[in-house]
Every structure is written in structure tokens, then in C-alpha cells.
mmCIF file of C-alpha atoms in Angstrom:
data_model
loop_
_atom_site.group_PDB
_atom_site.id
_atom_site.type_symbol
_atom_site.label_atom_id
_atom_site.label_comp_id
_atom_site.label_asym_id
_atom_site.label_seq_id
_atom_site.Cartn_x
_atom_site.Cartn_y
_atom_site.Cartn_z
ATOM 1 C CA UNK A 1 -0.025 -0.342 -0.179
ATOM 2 C CA UNK A 2 0.808 3.848 -0.116
ATOM 3 C CA UNK A 3 2.077 3.718 3.322
ATOM 4 C CA UNK A 4 4.753 1.062 3.322
ATOM 5 C CA UNK A 5 5.578 2.500 -0.077
ATOM 6 C CA UNK A 6 6.391 6.171 0.655
ATOM 7 C CA UNK A 7 6.339 6.282 4.360
ATOM 8 C CA UNK A 8 9.777 5.654 6.607
ATOM 9 C CA UNK A 9 9.482 2.027 8.221
ATOM 10 C CA UNK A 10 10.428 4.086 11.697
ATOM 11 C CA UNK A 11 6.536 4.970 12.215
ATOM 12 C CA UNK A 12 4.626 2.241 13.725
ATOM 13 C CA UNK A 13 1.267 1.394 13.595
ATOM 14 C CA UNK A 14 -0.937 0.835 16.764
ATOM 15 C CA UNK A 15 -2.961 -2.748 16.750
ATOM 16 C CA UNK A 16 -2.265 -5.903 15.009
ATOM 17 C CA UNK A 17 -4.968 -5.282 12.385
ATOM 18 C CA UNK A 18 -4.474 -1.458 11.910
ATOM 19 C CA UNK A 19 -7.195 1.113 12.191
ATOM 20 C CA UNK A 20 -8.229 3.161 9.326
ATOM 21 C CA UNK A 21 -9.610 6.173 10.399
ATOM 22 C CA UNK A 22 -11.184 8.568 8.574
ATOM 23 C CA UNK A 23 -12.936 10.890 10.935
ATOM 24 C CA UNK A 24 -12.977 11.822 14.492
ATOM 25 C CA UNK A 25 -15.651 14.090 16.801
ATOM 26 C CA UNK A 26 -15.764 14.508 20.700
ATOM 27 C CA UNK A 27 -14.337 11.118 22.140
ATOM 28 C CA UNK A 28 -15.143 9.204 19.139
ATOM 29 C CA UNK A 29 -13.152 8.151 16.139
ATOM 30 C CA UNK A 30 -14.821 6.475 12.761
ATOM 31 C CA UNK A 31 -13.073 3.736 10.540
ATOM 32 C CA UNK A 32 -13.806 3.926 6.528
ATOM 33 C CA UNK A 33 -16.974 1.754 7.268
ATOM 34 C CA UNK A 34 -18.715 3.912 9.651
ATOM 35 C CA UNK A 35 -17.493 1.924 12.649
ATOM 36 C CA UNK A 36 -17.216 3.950 15.646
ATOM 37 C CA UNK A 37 -14.460 3.627 18.387
ATOM 38 C CA UNK A 38 -14.237 4.942 21.740
ATOM 39 C CA UNK A 39 -10.962 6.868 21.971
ATOM 40 C CA UNK A 40 -9.255 6.165 25.270
ATOM 41 C CA UNK A 41 -5.783 6.157 24.157
ATOM 42 C CA UNK A 42 -5.315 9.699 22.548
ATOM 43 C CA UNK A 43 -3.576 12.129 24.628
ATOM 44 C CA UNK A 44 -3.907 14.794 22.370
ATOM 45 C CA UNK A 45 -7.345 16.017 21.395
ATOM 46 C CA UNK A 46 -7.593 17.086 24.978
ATOM 47 C CA UNK A 47 -11.187 18.481 24.674
ATOM 48 C CA UNK A 48 -12.223 15.900 21.704
ATOM 49 C CA UNK A 49 -11.758 15.641 18.094
ATOM 50 C CA UNK A 50 -12.608 18.572 15.838
ATOM 51 C CA UNK A 51 -14.276 20.609 18.463
ATOM 52 C CA UNK A 52 -16.238 23.120 16.739
ATOM 53 C CA UNK A 53 -14.765 25.928 18.974
ATOM 54 C CA UNK A 54 -11.207 24.961 18.216
ATOM 55 C CA UNK A 55 -12.284 24.768 14.280
ATOM 56 C CA UNK A 56 -13.611 28.286 14.686
ATOM 57 C CA UNK A 57 -10.909 29.674 16.004
ATOM 58 C CA UNK A 58 -8.491 28.282 13.545
ATOM 59 C CA UNK A 59 -10.684 29.478 10.680
ATOM 60 C CA UNK A 60 -11.129 33.064 12.196
ATOM 61 C CA UNK A 61 -7.486 33.420 12.919
ATOM 62 C CA UNK A 62 -6.231 32.293 9.255
ATOM 63 C CA UNK A 63 -8.594 34.685 7.468
ATOM 64 C CA UNK A 64 -7.193 37.651 9.579
ATOM 65 C CA UNK A 65 -2.991 37.114 9.905
ATOM 66 C CA UNK A 66 -0.530 34.039 10.319
ATOM 67 C CA UNK A 67 3.184 35.597 10.982
ATOM 68 C CA UNK A 68 5.880 35.175 13.632
ATOM 69 C CA UNK A 69 6.233 36.860 17.108
ATOM 70 C CA UNK A 70 8.544 39.561 15.624
ATOM 71 C CA UNK A 71 5.643 41.528 15.511
ATOM 72 C CA UNK A 72 3.305 42.781 17.893
ATOM 73 C CA UNK A 73 0.003 40.725 18.186
ATOM 74 C CA UNK A 74 -2.490 41.084 20.898
ATOM 75 C CA UNK A 75 -3.774 37.488 20.478
ATOM 76 C CA UNK A 76 -0.066 36.162 21.302
ATOM 77 C CA UNK A 77 0.392 38.656 24.116
ATOM 78 C CA UNK A 78 -3.074 37.672 25.441
ATOM 79 C CA UNK A 79 -2.868 34.026 25.398
ATOM 80 C CA UNK A 80 0.988 34.296 26.907
ATOM 81 C CA UNK A 81 -1.155 36.314 30.079
ATOM 82 C CA UNK A 82 -3.510 33.516 29.981
ATOM 83 C CA UNK A 83 -0.969 30.973 30.182
ATOM 84 C CA UNK A 84 0.959 32.577 33.028
ATOM 85 C CA UNK A 85 -2.263 32.790 35.083
ATOM 86 C CA UNK A 86 -2.808 29.205 35.083
ATOM 87 C CA UNK A 87 0.824 28.997 36.871
ATOM 88 C CA UNK A 88 1.704 29.544 40.547
ATOM 89 C CA UNK A 89 4.443 31.442 42.347
ATOM 90 C CA UNK A 90 7.035 33.812 40.212
ATOM 91 C CA UNK A 91 6.361 31.435 36.908
ATOM 92 C CA UNK A 92 6.056 34.543 34.485
ATOM 93 C CA UNK A 93 7.808 34.619 31.265
ATOM 94 C CA UNK A 94 6.588 32.665 27.986
ATOM 95 C CA UNK A 95 8.539 30.891 25.442
ATOM 96 C CA UNK A 96 6.452 29.168 22.469
ATOM 97 C CA UNK A 97 7.488 26.688 20.456
ATOM 98 C CA UNK A 98 5.921 23.968 18.411
ATOM 99 C CA UNK A 99 5.987 20.763 19.986
ATOM 100 C CA UNK A 100 6.811 19.440 23.729
ATOM 101 C CA UNK A 101 10.194 18.109 22.524
ATOM 102 C CA UNK A 102 10.971 21.761 21.434
ATOM 103 C CA UNK A 103 10.103 22.964 24.600
ATOM 104 C CA UNK A 104 11.972 20.260 26.386
ATOM 105 C CA UNK A 105 15.332 21.003 24.370
ATOM 106 C CA UNK A 106 14.867 24.504 24.946
ATOM 107 C CA UNK A 107 14.820 23.958 28.497
ATOM 108 C CA UNK A 108 17.918 22.095 28.730
ATOM 109 C CA UNK A 109 19.630 24.999 26.492
ATOM 110 C CA UNK A 110 18.426 27.596 29.152
ATOM 111 C CA UNK A 111 19.864 25.075 31.959
ATOM 112 C CA UNK A 112 22.911 24.438 30.784
ATOM 113 C CA UNK A 113 23.500 28.208 29.921
ATOM 114 C CA UNK A 114 22.727 28.887 33.747
ATOM 115 C CA UNK A 115 24.964 26.646 34.938
ATOM 116 C CA UNK A 116 27.954 26.417 32.381
ATOM 117 C CA UNK A 117 27.691 22.705 32.956
ATOM 118 C CA UNK A 118 25.878 19.670 31.057
ATOM 119 C CA UNK A 119 24.893 17.103 33.957
ATOM 120 C CA UNK A 120 21.422 16.284 34.163
ATOM 121 C CA UNK A 121 19.466 14.045 36.608
ATOM 122 C CA UNK A 122 16.401 11.647 35.094
ATOM 123 C CA UNK A 123 14.001 8.874 36.478
ATOM 124 C CA UNK A 124 14.381 5.615 34.905
ATOM 125 C CA UNK A 125 11.796 4.921 32.323
ATOM 126 C CA UNK A 126 11.178 8.335 31.676
ATOM 127 C CA UNK A 127 10.646 10.109 28.048
ATOM 128 C CA UNK A 128 11.126 13.472 27.019
ATOM 129 C CA UNK A 129 10.722 13.749 23.320
ATOM 130 C CA UNK A 130 12.068 12.818 19.989
ATOM 131 C CA UNK A 131 15.280 15.294 19.430
ATOM 132 C CA UNK A 132 18.675 13.893 19.662
ATOM 133 C CA UNK A 133 19.123 15.951 23.051
ATOM 134 C CA UNK A 134 16.032 14.425 24.631
ATOM 135 C CA UNK A 135 16.398 10.538 23.019
ATOM 136 C CA UNK A 136 19.720 10.918 25.328
ATOM 137 C CA UNK A 137 18.240 11.993 28.082
ATOM 138 C CA UNK A 138 15.021 9.310 28.045
ATOM 139 C CA UNK A 139 15.837 6.103 29.494
ATOM 140 C CA UNK A 140 12.663 4.491 27.694
ATOM 141 C CA UNK A 141 14.758 5.470 24.435
ATOM 142 C CA UNK A 142 17.881 5.158 25.178
ATOM 143 C CA UNK A 143 17.855 1.531 27.208
ATOM 144 C CA UNK A 144 15.338 0.354 24.455
ATOM 145 C CA UNK A 145 15.611 -1.216 21.371
ATOM 146 C CA UNK A 146 18.129 0.791 19.186
ATOM 147 C CA UNK A 147 19.242 3.066 22.461
ATOM 148 C CA UNK A 148 23.132 3.323 23.364
ATOM 149 C CA UNK A 149 22.744 3.407 26.760
ATOM 150 C CA UNK A 150 23.195 7.048 28.756
ATOM 151 C CA UNK A 151 25.860 9.212 27.828
ATOM 152 C CA UNK A 152 28.579 10.408 30.558
ATOM 153 C CA UNK A 153 26.627 13.501 31.408
ATOM 154 C CA UNK A 154 23.164 11.891 32.023
ATOM 155 C CA UNK A 155 22.426 9.831 35.376
ATOM 156 C CA UNK A 156 19.538 7.889 35.892
ATOM 157 C CA UNK A 157 17.710 7.835 39.476
ATOM 158 C CA UNK A 158 15.640 4.786 39.893
ATOM 159 C CA UNK A 159 11.639 4.904 39.102
ATOM 160 C CA UNK A 160 10.283 6.525 42.362
ATOM 161 C CA UNK A 161 7.945 3.344 41.842
ATOM 162 C CA UNK A 162 6.623 1.680 45.110
ATOM 163 C CA UNK A 163 4.817 -1.107 43.170
ATOM 164 C CA UNK A 164 7.473 -2.551 41.324
ATOM 165 C CA UNK A 165 10.688 -0.416 42.033
ATOM 166 C CA UNK A 166 13.764 -0.771 43.745
ATOM 167 C CA UNK A 167 12.129 0.413 47.259
ATOM 168 C CA UNK A 168 8.869 -0.523 48.077
ATOM 169 C CA UNK A 169 8.245 -0.139 51.911
ATOM 170 C CA UNK A 170 7.020 2.900 54.240
ATOM 171 C CA UNK A 171 10.402 4.521 53.741
ATOM 172 C CA UNK A 172 10.527 4.059 50.026
ATOM 173 C CA UNK A 173 10.211 8.024 49.398
ATOM 174 C CA UNK A 174 13.476 8.709 51.648
ATOM 175 C CA UNK A 175 15.552 5.819 49.587
ATOM 176 C CA UNK A 176 14.288 7.085 46.556
ATOM 177 C CA UNK A 177 15.363 10.729 47.303
ATOM 178 C CA UNK A 178 18.875 9.524 48.436
ATOM 179 C CA UNK A 179 19.244 8.060 45.167
ATOM 180 C CA UNK A 180 19.653 11.324 43.775
ATOM 181 C CA UNK A 181 21.522 12.856 46.757
ATOM 182 C CA UNK A 182 24.074 10.123 45.755
ATOM 183 C CA UNK A 183 24.190 11.385 42.400
ATOM 184 C CA UNK A 184 25.200 14.604 43.441
ATOM 185 C CA UNK A 185 27.786 13.950 45.539
ATOM 186 C CA UNK A 186 29.371 12.035 42.617
ATOM 187 C CA UNK A 187 29.256 14.711 40.990
ATOM 188 C CA UNK A 188 31.067 17.200 43.694
ATOM 189 C CA UNK A 189 33.519 14.314 43.948
ATOM 190 C CA UNK A 190 34.481 14.447 40.547
ATOM 191 C CA UNK A 191 34.197 18.334 40.430
ATOM 192 C CA UNK A 192 31.264 18.519 38.207
ATOM 193 C CA UNK A 193 27.854 20.210 38.854
ATOM 194 C CA UNK A 194 24.505 18.973 38.521
ATOM 195 C CA UNK A 195 22.709 21.402 35.499
ATOM 196 C CA UNK A 196 19.047 20.250 36.266
ATOM 197 C CA UNK A 197 16.548 17.574 37.443
ATOM 198 C CA UNK A 198 13.737 16.876 34.474
ATOM 199 C CA UNK A 199 10.687 14.979 35.342
ATOM 200 C CA UNK A 200 7.161 14.569 35.078
ATOM 201 C CA UNK A 201 5.516 14.364 38.180
ATOM 202 C CA UNK A 202 3.364 11.541 37.319
ATOM 203 C CA UNK A 203 5.385 9.376 34.933
ATOM 204 C CA UNK A 204 3.721 8.454 31.429
ATOM 205 C CA UNK A 205 5.709 6.323 29.188
ATOM 206 C CA UNK A 206 7.226 5.302 32.475
ATOM 207 C CA UNK A 207 3.904 3.533 33.784
ATOM 208 C CA UNK A 208 1.563 5.840 35.212
ATOM 209 C CA UNK A 209 3.990 5.666 38.142
ATOM 210 C CA UNK A 210 2.510 8.215 41.172
ATOM 211 C CA UNK A 211 5.271 8.894 43.341
ATOM 212 C CA UNK A 212 5.860 8.484 47.309
ATOM 213 C CA UNK A 213 4.999 11.291 49.223
ATOM 214 C CA UNK A 214 7.410 14.293 49.476
ATOM 215 C CA UNK A 215 9.407 12.741 47.064
ATOM 216 C CA UNK A 216 9.472 15.495 44.836
ATOM 217 C CA UNK A 217 9.727 17.929 47.299
ATOM 218 C CA UNK A 218 12.549 16.830 48.655
ATOM 219 C CA UNK A 219 14.286 15.920 45.688
ATOM 220 C CA UNK A 220 13.876 19.282 44.503
ATOM 221 C CA UNK A 221 15.142 20.714 47.848
ATOM 222 C CA UNK A 222 18.450 19.057 46.895
ATOM 223 C CA UNK A 223 18.811 20.206 43.536
ATOM 224 C CA UNK A 224 17.999 23.888 44.347
ATOM 225 C CA UNK A 225 20.552 23.591 47.045
ATOM 226 C CA UNK A 226 23.240 22.528 44.774
ATOM 227 C CA UNK A 227 22.085 25.340 42.191
ATOM 228 C CA UNK A 228 20.371 22.866 39.538
ATOM 229 C CA UNK A 229 17.302 23.959 37.818
ATOM 230 C CA UNK A 230 14.157 21.588 38.237
ATOM 231 C CA UNK A 231 12.241 21.507 34.986
ATOM 232 C CA UNK A 232 8.948 20.040 35.221
ATOM 233 C CA UNK A 233 7.684 18.101 32.072
ATOM 234 C CA UNK A 234 3.843 18.557 31.880
ATOM 235 C CA UNK A 235 3.601 17.879 28.171
ATOM 236 C CA UNK A 236 1.677 14.932 29.140
ATOM 237 C CA UNK A 237 -0.004 15.957 32.240
ATOM 238 C CA UNK A 238 -1.073 19.047 32.074
ATOM 239 C CA UNK A 239 -4.100 21.234 31.556
ATOM 240 C CA UNK A 240 -6.558 19.667 34.396
ATOM 241 C CA UNK A 241 -5.801 16.232 33.318
ATOM 242 C CA UNK A 242 -4.877 14.958 36.953
ATOM 243 C CA UNK A 243 -8.433 16.320 37.487
ATOM 244 C CA UNK A 244 -6.990 17.596 41.045
ATOM 245 C CA UNK A 245 -5.077 20.245 39.645
ATOM 246 C CA UNK A 246 -4.535 21.837 36.581
ATOM 247 C CA UNK A 247 -0.732 21.140 36.679
ATOM 248 C CA UNK A 248 1.126 17.627 37.719
ATOM 249 C CA UNK A 249 3.676 19.191 39.495
ATOM 250 C CA UNK A 250 0.949 20.936 41.659
ATOM 251 C CA UNK A 251 -0.221 17.468 43.029
ATOM 252 C CA UNK A 252 3.695 17.223 44.609
ATOM 253 C CA UNK A 253 3.332 20.521 46.079
ATOM 254 C CA UNK A 254 6.648 21.761 44.517
ATOM 255 C CA UNK A 255 7.389 24.599 42.711
ATOM 256 C CA UNK A 256 9.770 24.223 39.424
ATOM 257 C CA UNK A 257 12.096 26.482 37.930
ATOM 258 C CA UNK A 258 10.961 25.577 34.416
ATOM 259 C CA UNK A 259 7.696 24.202 32.991
ATOM 260 C CA UNK A 260 7.313 22.757 29.480
ATOM 261 C CA UNK A 261 4.172 22.344 28.126
ATOM 262 C CA UNK A 262 2.514 20.902 24.692
ATOM 263 C CA UNK A 263 0.513 17.798 23.210
ATOM 264 C CA UNK A 264 -2.911 18.668 24.442
ATOM 265 C CA UNK A 265 -2.076 22.343 24.345
ATOM 266 C CA UNK A 266 -3.414 22.975 20.572
ATOM 267 C CA UNK A 267 -5.961 19.995 20.703
ATOM 268 C CA UNK A 268 -3.819 18.415 17.843
ATOM 269 C CA UNK A 269 -2.586 21.841 16.283
ATOM 270 C CA UNK A 270 1.284 21.755 16.872
ATOM 271 C CA UNK A 271 1.878 24.263 19.883
ATOM 272 C CA UNK A 272 3.511 24.265 23.050
ATOM 273 C CA UNK A 273 5.565 26.840 25.426
ATOM 274 C CA UNK A 274 8.142 26.670 28.237
ATOM 275 C CA UNK A 275 7.373 28.885 30.921
ATOM 276 C CA UNK A 276 9.921 30.112 33.591
ATOM 277 C CA UNK A 277 10.509 33.247 36.256
ATOM 278 C CA UNK A 278 11.703 36.533 34.677
ATOM 279 C CA UNK A 279 15.259 36.149 36.227
ATOM 280 C CA UNK A 280 15.938 32.842 34.310
ATOM 281 C CA UNK A 281 14.622 33.872 31.185
ATOM 282 C CA UNK A 282 16.595 37.273 31.551
ATOM 283 C CA UNK A 283 20.033 35.681 32.102
ATOM 284 C CA UNK A 284 19.724 33.579 29.081
ATOM 285 C CA UNK A 285 19.183 36.986 27.141
ATOM 286 C CA UNK A 286 22.661 36.946 26.567
ATOM 287 C CA UNK A 287 22.611 38.304 22.784
ATOM 288 C CA UNK A 288 21.450 34.867 21.156
ATOM 289 C CA UNK A 289 18.097 36.017 20.017
ATOM 290 C CA UNK A 290 15.538 33.067 20.762
ATOM 291 C CA UNK A 291 13.292 32.804 17.567
ATOM 292 C CA UNK A 292 11.048 30.006 16.001
ATOM 293 C CA UNK A 293 9.530 30.860 12.829
ATOM 294 C CA UNK A 294 6.127 29.081 13.709
ATOM 295 C CA UNK A 295 6.069 28.731 17.542
ATOM 296 C CA UNK A 296 3.509 31.570 18.754
ATOM 297 C CA UNK A 297 2.181 32.339 15.589
ATOM 298 C CA UNK A 298 -1.599 33.966 15.873
ATOM 299 C CA UNK A 299 -3.599 30.827 14.496
ATOM 300 C CA UNK A 300 -1.337 28.585 16.947
ATOM 301 C CA UNK A 301 -2.375 31.080 19.513
ATOM 302 C CA UNK A 302 -6.133 31.852 18.936
ATOM 303 C CA UNK A 303 -6.441 27.693 18.792
ATOM 304 C CA UNK A 304 -4.414 27.719 22.296
ATOM 305 C CA UNK A 305 -7.030 30.312 23.782
ATOM 306 C CA UNK A 306 -10.292 28.176 22.183
ATOM 307 C CA UNK A 307 -8.755 24.986 24.229
ATOM 308 C CA UNK A 308 -8.310 26.820 27.495
ATOM 309 C CA UNK A 309 -11.662 28.364 27.120
ATOM 310 C CA UNK A 310 -13.414 24.656 26.542
ATOM 311 C CA UNK A 311 -11.850 23.302 29.485
ATOM 312 C CA UNK A 312 -13.465 26.610 31.635
ATOM 313 C CA UNK A 313 -16.522 26.159 30.030
ATOM 314 C CA UNK A 314 -16.899 22.493 29.863
ATOM 315 C CA UNK A 315 -15.538 22.029 33.463
ATOM 316 C CA UNK A 316 -13.050 19.464 31.771
ATOM 317 C CA UNK A 317 -10.670 19.206 35.041
ATOM 318 C CA UNK A 318 -13.697 18.661 37.480
ATOM 319 C CA UNK A 319 -14.987 16.061 34.918
ATOM 320 C CA UNK A 320 -11.307 14.236 35.029
ATOM 321 C CA UNK A 321 -11.516 14.170 38.347
ATOM 322 C CA UNK A 322 -14.912 12.978 38.974
ATOM 323 C CA UNK A 323 -15.115 10.523 36.087
ATOM 324 C CA UNK A 324 -11.555 9.326 36.913
ATOM 325 C CA UNK A 325 -12.613 8.579 40.041
ATOM 326 C CA UNK A 326 -15.817 6.304 38.870
ATOM 327 C CA UNK A 327 -12.838 4.733 36.815
ATOM 328 C CA UNK A 328 -10.543 3.944 39.469
ATOM 329 C CA UNK A 329 -13.257 2.261 41.467
ATOM 330 C CA UNK A 330 -14.518 0.717 38.811
ATOM 331 C CA UNK A 331 -10.706 -0.553 38.033
ATOM 332 C CA UNK A 332 -10.041 -1.550 41.328
ATOM 333 C CA UNK A 333 -13.179 -3.634 41.590
ATOM 334 C CA UNK A 334 -11.609 -5.845 38.447
ATOM 335 C CA UNK A 335 -8.592 -5.869 40.300
ATOM 336 C CA UNK A 336 -10.228 -7.756 43.177
ATOM 337 C CA UNK A 337 -11.641 -10.251 40.868
ATOM 338 C CA UNK A 338 -8.539 -10.715 38.395
ATOM 339 C CA UNK A 339 -5.270 -11.747 39.958
ATOM 340 C CA UNK A 340 -3.194 -10.955 36.755
ATOM 341 C CA UNK A 341 -3.996 -6.645 37.556
ATOM 342 C CA UNK A 342 -1.291 -6.220 40.139
ATOM 343 C CA UNK A 343 -1.705 -2.750 40.537
ATOM 344 C CA UNK A 344 -4.223 0.252 39.420
ATOM 345 C CA UNK A 345 -3.127 3.697 39.990
ATOM 346 C CA UNK A 346 -3.165 7.705 38.182
ATOM 347 C CA UNK A 347 -4.944 10.664 38.965
ATOM 348 C CA UNK A 348 -7.823 11.921 37.299
ATOM 349 C CA UNK A 349 -8.245 10.895 33.558
ATOM 350 C CA UNK A 350 -4.506 9.925 33.852
ATOM 351 C CA UNK A 351 -4.989 6.203 35.133
ATOM 352 C CA UNK A 352 -2.684 2.845 34.171
ATOM 353 C CA UNK A 353 -3.522 -0.777 34.966
ATOM 354 C CA UNK A 354 -0.536 -3.252 35.303
ATOM 355 C CA UNK A 355 -0.483 -6.544 34.788
ATOM 356 C CA UNK A 356 1.628 -9.298 36.319
ATOM 357 C CA UNK A 357 2.306 -13.171 36.215
#
């Protein structure tokens, strides 16, 4: 077929018998015969496939203007203000990009410019993007098929998993923090500094892992004490998906130095961002201009604004909390009846089921 003939074999397909999907609406996908599928996997169409308000925002703005950020434009500035309004503390400055990978790459660039070093701490099983710089810090990739393992500047701490992880007892949180401390002490001994700790508050590709209480708070304290930056990757878990909070890091009661967002931000339209403090953004303003041809264009920002409005108007964060609780209860009922289900975990509509022998 045409896909096999013209598209790289590196692209994977879902399912042994791939679906031929021709349209989507709300929470459903439809194949070429009109058969309807409940889309419980897609983590991009945050407010549903083909949402009319998203379509209207894109169409109306495209009729007016689409250009780069070298011109003044209210749509872009107003959307940046809206995003900042969703952030706690002094996270008050925005960079626009096109994908979560671009945002995470920029986060690394900023962190390295701050520390004049490049030693990064990551969690085992983490995935932070598909760019070369991010494959290098993603154990999910570099320890998988085709991977080459961690580079000398990448230090992998164990996944803070109390179900299947290295530590599982009541003191597991402290022991996982000690693993972070061990890396920092090693770097000190080698006369090197930690540049950044990048993590998801709930590991996505790592298995919907909910870390032990205080793991992130105590780890962040260690990193900041050693002058490293704490980067919260919210690309998968942000925008109310956890239900109880708008951002995943808020569930851990921590304040990152940098937050990266994307994926669901444009409901399928490529837009992402990095939010940081004015101090960090200013120190990064070292004469080398940051420019992105499409990042922050008015059409993308109009769509992003529409997504935020829909989340509010349709109370989707509240819905994620309520429906997620019901789903969690139902999954736990299944767990009590089927020994193959070892664990059910997650928050809101970011849930995982772990199957065991």
C-alpha cells in the first residue's frame, strides 16, 4: 500500500490489525466503514476530536493573519498572559515553541546556560521527546531497542515506584531521594555540578507512576540547594488531566524553575511552550536571539486560547476528577476479582493498570 511504499518504516502502527480512521468527533474515532471506536488512548485531542470552537478559532484567525513573533500582536500576548495566569508562584515568562520536544530541548539549553555545565538527572523509564538531545536523556528510549545507553553527562535515578520499583516499603520515598543525593555527591566528588533535574510529576511512558509522598519536594530541595534547575515536564499530564489540579507538579506541592507544556495544548494543532521566571529568562537573554519561525504564531495562539476556554466552560478538569474517580473504583473492582491485575494507579483521567504473572 501507499504507506509502506512512501512512509518510513520507523513509524509504528497501533494494533496487529491497524485501524483505517477517516474522521473523529468528540471522544470517538470512525473508520472507513463508519464503525465507531471510543478513543481512550489519544492524549492530544484534549477537548475532543474536531471541536467546533477550535475549528472556528483556527478559521477566523487564519482569515486575518498568521506570522511570526517579531511583530506585536494581541492574540499572542493575551494568550501568554492566560497561560501565565494558570501558573503558580513566580513562573511569569513565556517562550513559544511547536512541540513538547522543542520545549524540553529549550529547557535543557536554558539550564546549561545557567550552570555552564551539562550534567542532567533523570528518572528511569522517563521519556522527554524525540529530538537527539532528548533521546539522550530519555531512558525509555536510550535503554530500549536501538538505544545506546546513557551518556556520561546523564545520570539515571531509579523510578520512584513503590509497586515494582527498587524500594517498596514505608520508607521508600526517603530511599528514592537518597538515590538523587548519591548522584549529586558523586558529581561533587568529580568537581562537576548538577545542571538540571527533569521529570514528570506522574511518569507517563514510565507507567503512570505516582511517586511516594515528599519524593519530589525533597528532591527539588536537594537540586536547588546545589544550584541546579528543576524542570517539570507537563507535556502529557498538564491542563487539568489529573483532575485535582491544573498541573501535575501541583499534586506534589513543588514549584519548578521551568515548566514545559505541549501535546494537548492545541488539541491536535502543533503548539507548545516553556514557562519560567523573569530572572531565568533574563539571564538567558545573552545576545543570542531566541527565534522560532512558527512558535507562537497567531493561529496557534488563537487555538490555544480556545482550548483553555473550552476546559473552563465545559468544566473538563472537574470532569476528569469525577469520571477518573468512578473509573478508578471500577478498575479496583476488577482488580479484586482478577489476580492478573497487580496495580491500578493514577490521578484523574491519567490512569494505568499494571498486569502481572
